[in-house]
Structure formats: structure tokens, C-alpha cells
Short mmCIF file of C-alpha atoms in Angstrom, two decimals:
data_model
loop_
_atom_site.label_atom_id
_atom_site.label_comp_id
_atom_site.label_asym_id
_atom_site.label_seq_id
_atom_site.Cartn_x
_atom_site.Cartn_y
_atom_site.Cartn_z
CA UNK A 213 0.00 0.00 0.00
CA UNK A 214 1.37 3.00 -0.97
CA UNK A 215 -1.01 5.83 0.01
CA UNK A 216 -3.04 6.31 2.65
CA UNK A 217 -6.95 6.46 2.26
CA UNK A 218 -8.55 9.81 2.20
CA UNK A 219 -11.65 11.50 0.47
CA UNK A 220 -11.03 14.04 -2.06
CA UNK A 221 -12.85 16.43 -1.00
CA UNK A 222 -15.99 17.01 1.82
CA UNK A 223 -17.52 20.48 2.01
CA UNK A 224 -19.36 22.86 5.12
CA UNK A 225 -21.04 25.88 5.50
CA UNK A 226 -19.17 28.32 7.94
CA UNK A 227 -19.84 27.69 11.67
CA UNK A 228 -20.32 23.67 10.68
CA UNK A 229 -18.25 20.60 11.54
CA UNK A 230 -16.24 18.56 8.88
CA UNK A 231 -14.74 15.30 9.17
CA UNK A 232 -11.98 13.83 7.00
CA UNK A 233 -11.38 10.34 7.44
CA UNK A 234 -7.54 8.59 6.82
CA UNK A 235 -8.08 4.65 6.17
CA UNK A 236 -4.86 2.75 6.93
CA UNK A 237 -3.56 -0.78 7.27
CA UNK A 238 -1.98 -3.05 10.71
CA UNK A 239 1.25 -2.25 9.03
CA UNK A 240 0.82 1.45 9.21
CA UNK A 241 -1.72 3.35 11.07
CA UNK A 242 -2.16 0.50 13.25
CA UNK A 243 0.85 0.54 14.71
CA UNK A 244 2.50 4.37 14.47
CA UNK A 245 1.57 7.61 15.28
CA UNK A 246 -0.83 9.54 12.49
CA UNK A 247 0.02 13.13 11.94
CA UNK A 248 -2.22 15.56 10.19
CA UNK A 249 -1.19 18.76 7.24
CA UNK A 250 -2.93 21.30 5.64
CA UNK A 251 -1.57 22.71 2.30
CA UNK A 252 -2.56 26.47 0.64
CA UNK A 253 -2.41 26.18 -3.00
CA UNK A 254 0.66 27.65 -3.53
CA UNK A 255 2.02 26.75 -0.32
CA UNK A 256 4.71 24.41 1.47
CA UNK A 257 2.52 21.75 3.92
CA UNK A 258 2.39 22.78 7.26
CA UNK A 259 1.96 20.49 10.59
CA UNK A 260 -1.74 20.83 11.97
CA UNK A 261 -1.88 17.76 14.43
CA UNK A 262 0.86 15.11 15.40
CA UNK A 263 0.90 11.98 17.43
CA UNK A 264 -2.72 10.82 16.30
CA UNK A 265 -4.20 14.16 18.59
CA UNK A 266 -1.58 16.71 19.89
CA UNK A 267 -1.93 20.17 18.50
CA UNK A 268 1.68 21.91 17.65
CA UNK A 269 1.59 25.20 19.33
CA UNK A 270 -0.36 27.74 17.48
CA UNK A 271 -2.78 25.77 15.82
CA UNK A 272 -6.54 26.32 17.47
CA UNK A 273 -8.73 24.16 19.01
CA UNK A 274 -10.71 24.10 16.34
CA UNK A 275 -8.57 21.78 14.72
CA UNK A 276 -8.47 17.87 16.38
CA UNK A 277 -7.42 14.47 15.13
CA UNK A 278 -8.11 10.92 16.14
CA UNK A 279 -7.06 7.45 16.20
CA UNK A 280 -8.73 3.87 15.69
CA UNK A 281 -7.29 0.87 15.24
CA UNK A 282 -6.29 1.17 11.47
CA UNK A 283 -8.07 4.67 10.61
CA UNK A 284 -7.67 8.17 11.71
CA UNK A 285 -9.96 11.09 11.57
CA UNK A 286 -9.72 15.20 11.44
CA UNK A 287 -11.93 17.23 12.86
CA UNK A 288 -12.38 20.51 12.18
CA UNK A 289 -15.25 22.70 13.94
CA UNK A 290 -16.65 26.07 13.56
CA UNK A 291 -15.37 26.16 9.67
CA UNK A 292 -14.27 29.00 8.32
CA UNK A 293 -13.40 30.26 5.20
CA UNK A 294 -9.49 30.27 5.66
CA UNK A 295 -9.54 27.05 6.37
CA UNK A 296 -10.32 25.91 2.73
CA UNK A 297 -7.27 23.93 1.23
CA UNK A 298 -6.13 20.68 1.00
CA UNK A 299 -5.59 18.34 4.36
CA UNK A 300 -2.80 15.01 4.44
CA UNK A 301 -2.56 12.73 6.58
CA UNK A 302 0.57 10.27 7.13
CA UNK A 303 2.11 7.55 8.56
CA UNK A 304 5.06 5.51 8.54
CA UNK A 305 4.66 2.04 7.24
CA UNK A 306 7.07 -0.87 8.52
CA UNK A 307 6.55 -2.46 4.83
CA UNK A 308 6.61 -5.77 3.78
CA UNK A 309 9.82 -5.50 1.78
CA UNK A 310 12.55 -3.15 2.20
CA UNK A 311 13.10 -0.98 5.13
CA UNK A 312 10.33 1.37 6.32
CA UNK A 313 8.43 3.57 4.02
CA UNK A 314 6.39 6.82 5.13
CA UNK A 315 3.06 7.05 3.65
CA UNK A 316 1.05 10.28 3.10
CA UNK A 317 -2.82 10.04 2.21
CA UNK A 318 -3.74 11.09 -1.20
CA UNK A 319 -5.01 14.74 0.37
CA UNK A 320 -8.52 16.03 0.74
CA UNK A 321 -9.65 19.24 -0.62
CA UNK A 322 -11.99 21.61 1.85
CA UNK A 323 -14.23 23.49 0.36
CA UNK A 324 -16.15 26.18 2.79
CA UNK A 325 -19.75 26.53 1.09
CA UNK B 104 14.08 31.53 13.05
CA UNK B 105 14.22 28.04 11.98
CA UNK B 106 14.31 28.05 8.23
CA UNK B 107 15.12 25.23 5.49
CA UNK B 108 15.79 26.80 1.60
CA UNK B 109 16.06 24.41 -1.13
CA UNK B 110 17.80 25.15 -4.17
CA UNK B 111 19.54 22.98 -7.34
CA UNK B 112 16.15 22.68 -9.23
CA UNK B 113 15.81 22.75 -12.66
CA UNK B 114 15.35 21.47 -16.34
CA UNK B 115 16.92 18.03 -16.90
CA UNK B 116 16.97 16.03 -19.66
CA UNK B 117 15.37 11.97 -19.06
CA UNK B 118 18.16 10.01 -18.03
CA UNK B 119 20.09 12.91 -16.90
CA UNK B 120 21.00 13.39 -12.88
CA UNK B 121 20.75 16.61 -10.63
CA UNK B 122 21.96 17.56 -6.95
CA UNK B 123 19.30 19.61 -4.67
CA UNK B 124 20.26 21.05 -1.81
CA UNK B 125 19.05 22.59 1.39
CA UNK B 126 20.70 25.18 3.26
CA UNK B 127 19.09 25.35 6.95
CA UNK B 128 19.36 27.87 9.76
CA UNK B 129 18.04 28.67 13.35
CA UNK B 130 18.41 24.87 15.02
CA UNK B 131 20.52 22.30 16.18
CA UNK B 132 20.70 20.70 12.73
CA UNK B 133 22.40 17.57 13.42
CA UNK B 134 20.10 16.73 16.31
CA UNK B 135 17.22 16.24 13.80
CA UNK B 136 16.54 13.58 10.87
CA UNK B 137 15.69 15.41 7.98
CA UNK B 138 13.29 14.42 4.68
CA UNK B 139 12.54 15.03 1.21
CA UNK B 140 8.90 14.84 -0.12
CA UNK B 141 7.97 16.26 -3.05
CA UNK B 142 4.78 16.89 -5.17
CA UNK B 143 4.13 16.74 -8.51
CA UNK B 144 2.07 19.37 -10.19
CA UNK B 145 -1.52 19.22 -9.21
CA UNK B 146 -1.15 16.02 -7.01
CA UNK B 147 -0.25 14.92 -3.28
CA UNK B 148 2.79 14.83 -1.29
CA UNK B 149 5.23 12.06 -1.79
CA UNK B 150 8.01 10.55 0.55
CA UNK B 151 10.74 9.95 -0.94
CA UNK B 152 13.50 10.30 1.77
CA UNK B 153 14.66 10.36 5.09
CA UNK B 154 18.14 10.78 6.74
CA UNK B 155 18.77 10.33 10.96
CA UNK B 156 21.38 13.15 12.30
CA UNK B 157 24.33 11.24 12.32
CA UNK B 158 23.28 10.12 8.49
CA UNK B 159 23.92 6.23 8.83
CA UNK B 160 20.26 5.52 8.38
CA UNK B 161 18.64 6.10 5.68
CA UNK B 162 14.73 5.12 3.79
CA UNK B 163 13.98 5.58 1.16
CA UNK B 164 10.19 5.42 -0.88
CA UNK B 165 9.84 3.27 -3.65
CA UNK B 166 9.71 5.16 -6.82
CA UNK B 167 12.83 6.26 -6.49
CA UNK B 168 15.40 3.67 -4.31
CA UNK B 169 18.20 2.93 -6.32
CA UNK B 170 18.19 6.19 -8.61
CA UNK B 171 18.16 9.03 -5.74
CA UNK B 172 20.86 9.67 -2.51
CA UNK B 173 20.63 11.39 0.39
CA UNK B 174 23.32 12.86 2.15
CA UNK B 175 24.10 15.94 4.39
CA UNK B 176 26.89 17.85 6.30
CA UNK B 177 26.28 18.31 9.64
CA UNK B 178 29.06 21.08 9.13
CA UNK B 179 27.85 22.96 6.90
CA UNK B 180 23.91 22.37 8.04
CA UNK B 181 23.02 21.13 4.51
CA UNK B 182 21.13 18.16 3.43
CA UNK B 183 20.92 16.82 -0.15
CA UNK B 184 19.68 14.93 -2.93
CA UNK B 185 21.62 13.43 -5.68
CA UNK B 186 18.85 12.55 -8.18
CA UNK B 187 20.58 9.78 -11.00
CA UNK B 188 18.98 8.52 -13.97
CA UNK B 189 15.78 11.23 -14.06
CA UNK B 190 12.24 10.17 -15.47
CA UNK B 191 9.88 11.93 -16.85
CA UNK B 192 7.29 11.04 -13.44
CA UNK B 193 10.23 12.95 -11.42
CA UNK B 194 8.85 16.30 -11.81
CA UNK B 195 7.66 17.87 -9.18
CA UNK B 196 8.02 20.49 -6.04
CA UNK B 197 10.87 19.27 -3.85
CA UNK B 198 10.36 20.23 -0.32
CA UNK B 199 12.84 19.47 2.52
CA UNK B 200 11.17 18.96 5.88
CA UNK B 201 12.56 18.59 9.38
CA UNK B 202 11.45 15.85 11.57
CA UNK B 203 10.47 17.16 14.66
CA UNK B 204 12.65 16.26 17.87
CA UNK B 205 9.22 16.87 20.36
CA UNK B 206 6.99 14.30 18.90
CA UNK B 207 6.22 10.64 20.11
CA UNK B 208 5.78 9.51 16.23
CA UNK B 209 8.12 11.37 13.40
CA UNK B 210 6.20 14.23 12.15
CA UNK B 211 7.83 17.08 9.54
CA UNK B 212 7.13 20.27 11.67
CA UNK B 213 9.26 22.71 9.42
CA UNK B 214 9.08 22.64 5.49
CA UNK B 215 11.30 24.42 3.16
CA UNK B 216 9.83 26.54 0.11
CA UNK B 217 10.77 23.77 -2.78
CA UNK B 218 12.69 23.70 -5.73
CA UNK B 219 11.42 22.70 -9.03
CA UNK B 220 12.68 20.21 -10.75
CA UNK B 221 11.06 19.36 -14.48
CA UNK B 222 12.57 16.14 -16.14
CA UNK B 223 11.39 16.88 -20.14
CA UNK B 224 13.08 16.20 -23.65
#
């Protein structure tokens, strides 16, 4: 498996609560840490949630993350429009062959209705 | 301020090789692994490789083991990536990211700009 399972896009009205799912394996989510980016067109990736739920500083509340057994989940609440752009998960992935591989999700795009 | 600038994009020829670098500032930079991940235009990120501080370990992703090298100088706080026998499917965004030294799991808490690299005939 080389990418992570995501939606490519989900959509909310401001003030509403989104959910963007990350669908993993035993060999990946299952067994590390999931960490959570969100991307600007235009823009490097930066670090919006880390160790399945921990918020790096500066990043609201708004913004949580998840874990279950091999899937992960991002919350966001109260949407606003800045936060429309595209969200990656990742994982490292102990691989069946070859040494350990990191795995990003194929990236969901938020649109704010 | 912690900052990571890439540079050493460019237009390459298929088959031909290139060197990208990253010049970082602002932290201890042989106390952290370091990774590239790149993007190709319009698409996700990709993983392509990481390096621990010392630089004896090293992963790489799939697509490009065997053709691509990573390498840095904890003297001269640089990490790089010697790209060998370029495809077309190479082109993308090259970011350099630095894996954060405060996390339980590996995370990339500082990205660099990117360099471009286009692979064309």
C-alpha cells in the first residue's frame, strides 16, 4: 500500500463541523503515530496535528485528530473560510519488503460553502 | 528563526541526474533527521527520503530507491539529494522537511519553500 486512504474532497457551510477520514492498514496506522497537514495552493505543507491528537503550538482548538485501530480522523469545527485547502494525513509504514516507508494520504480538498 | 531553503532545481533532460540542496538555519541541525517529499504538479505529497542526524540511516520510498541519494553535512547544516537517472514522473516540487525532535511519532514540523525540478526532452 502505498497511500493512505482519504476522500477528495468534503464540504461545510461556515460555523459547521467537517470530518476527514484517513483509512490505513496493521502495518501502518495501526501501529504508528498519524500526523495531520494542511496545504494552501501555492504553499509548502504545514503540521496541523501530530501523534494521532496533539496540537503543535499555534494551531486552534478548532482543529483535532483521532485514532482507531487502522483509521484516523480530522476534525475541524466552527469552519471558516481560511480554512479551505487541502488536508494530508501520514504515517510511517514498517513495509513488507525493504526498510520502512512513510506514507502520506492522497489529500482532501476543503471546500467552505 | 528556523528556516530550510532548497535550491539545485531545474530542467533536466530523461536520463540525466541533478543535486538539490538545502541550506538550513536557526536549530541544532544535526540533532534532527531530515526528509525530502515532493509533489508533482496538481497532485499529493510524496516521501521519498529520510536521513537520521548522524546520516547512517537512511529510507527511502519506492519510486525512487536505487536512482536518488541522500546525504548531508552536519558542518555545513546542509542536506541533499543526488537525483541519477531522471524520469519523466520525477517532476515535481521538492520540499525538505525537518522531523520534529518533540513528537512521540516522526512528524515534519518545518518545510522548506521547494525547488522545481522538471525532467522533459
Amino acid at each position: 500500500q502505498s497511500v493512505l486512504g482519504q476522500p477528495p474532497s468534503v464540504s461545510g457551510a461556515p460555523g459547521q463541523r467537517v470530518t476527514i477520514s484517513c483509512s490505513g492498514s496493521r502495518s501502518n496506522i495501526g501501529n504508528y503515530f498519524v500526523s495531520w497537514y494542511q496545504q494552501f495552493p501555492g504553499r509548502a505543507p504545514k503540521l496541523l496535528i501530530y501523534d494521532n491528537n496533539q496540537r503543535p503550538s499555534g494551531i486552534p482548538d478548532r482543529f483535532s485528530g483521532s485514532k482507531s485501530g487502522t483509521s484516523a480522523t480530522l476534525v475541524i469545527t466552527g469552519l471558516r473560510t481560511g480554512d479551505e485547502a487541502d488536508y494530508y494525513c501520514g504515517a510511517w509504514d514498517n513495509g513488507l519488503t525493504g526498510g520502512p516507508k512513510w506514507l502520506f494520504g492522497g489529500g482532501t480538498k476543503l471546500t467552505v460553502l | 528563526q528556523v528556516q530550510l531553503v532548497e535550491s539545485g532545481g531545474g530542467l533536466v533532460k530523461p536520463g540525466g541526474s541533478l543535486r538539490l540542496s538545502c541550506e538550513t538555519s536557526g536549530f541544532a541541525f544535526s540533532g534532527h533527521y531530515m526528509s525530502w517529499i515532493r509533489q508533482a504538479p496538481g497532485r499529493g505529497l510524496e516521501w521519498i527520503s529520510y536521513i537520521s542526524g548522524s546520516g547512517d540511516t537512511k529510507y527511502y520510498g519506492e519510486s525512487v530507491e536505487g536512482r536518488f541519494t541522500v546525504s548531508r553535512d552536519n558542518t555545513q547544516n546542509s542536506l541533499f539529494l543526488q537525483m541519477n537517472s531522471l524520469r519523466a514522473e520525477d517532476t515535481a516540487l521538492y520540499y525538505c522537511a525537518r522531523v520534529s525532535d518533540y513528537a512521540s511519532g516522526d512528524v515534519f514540523d518545518v518545510w522548506g519553500q521547494g525547488t522545481l525540478v522538471t525532467v522533459a526532452s
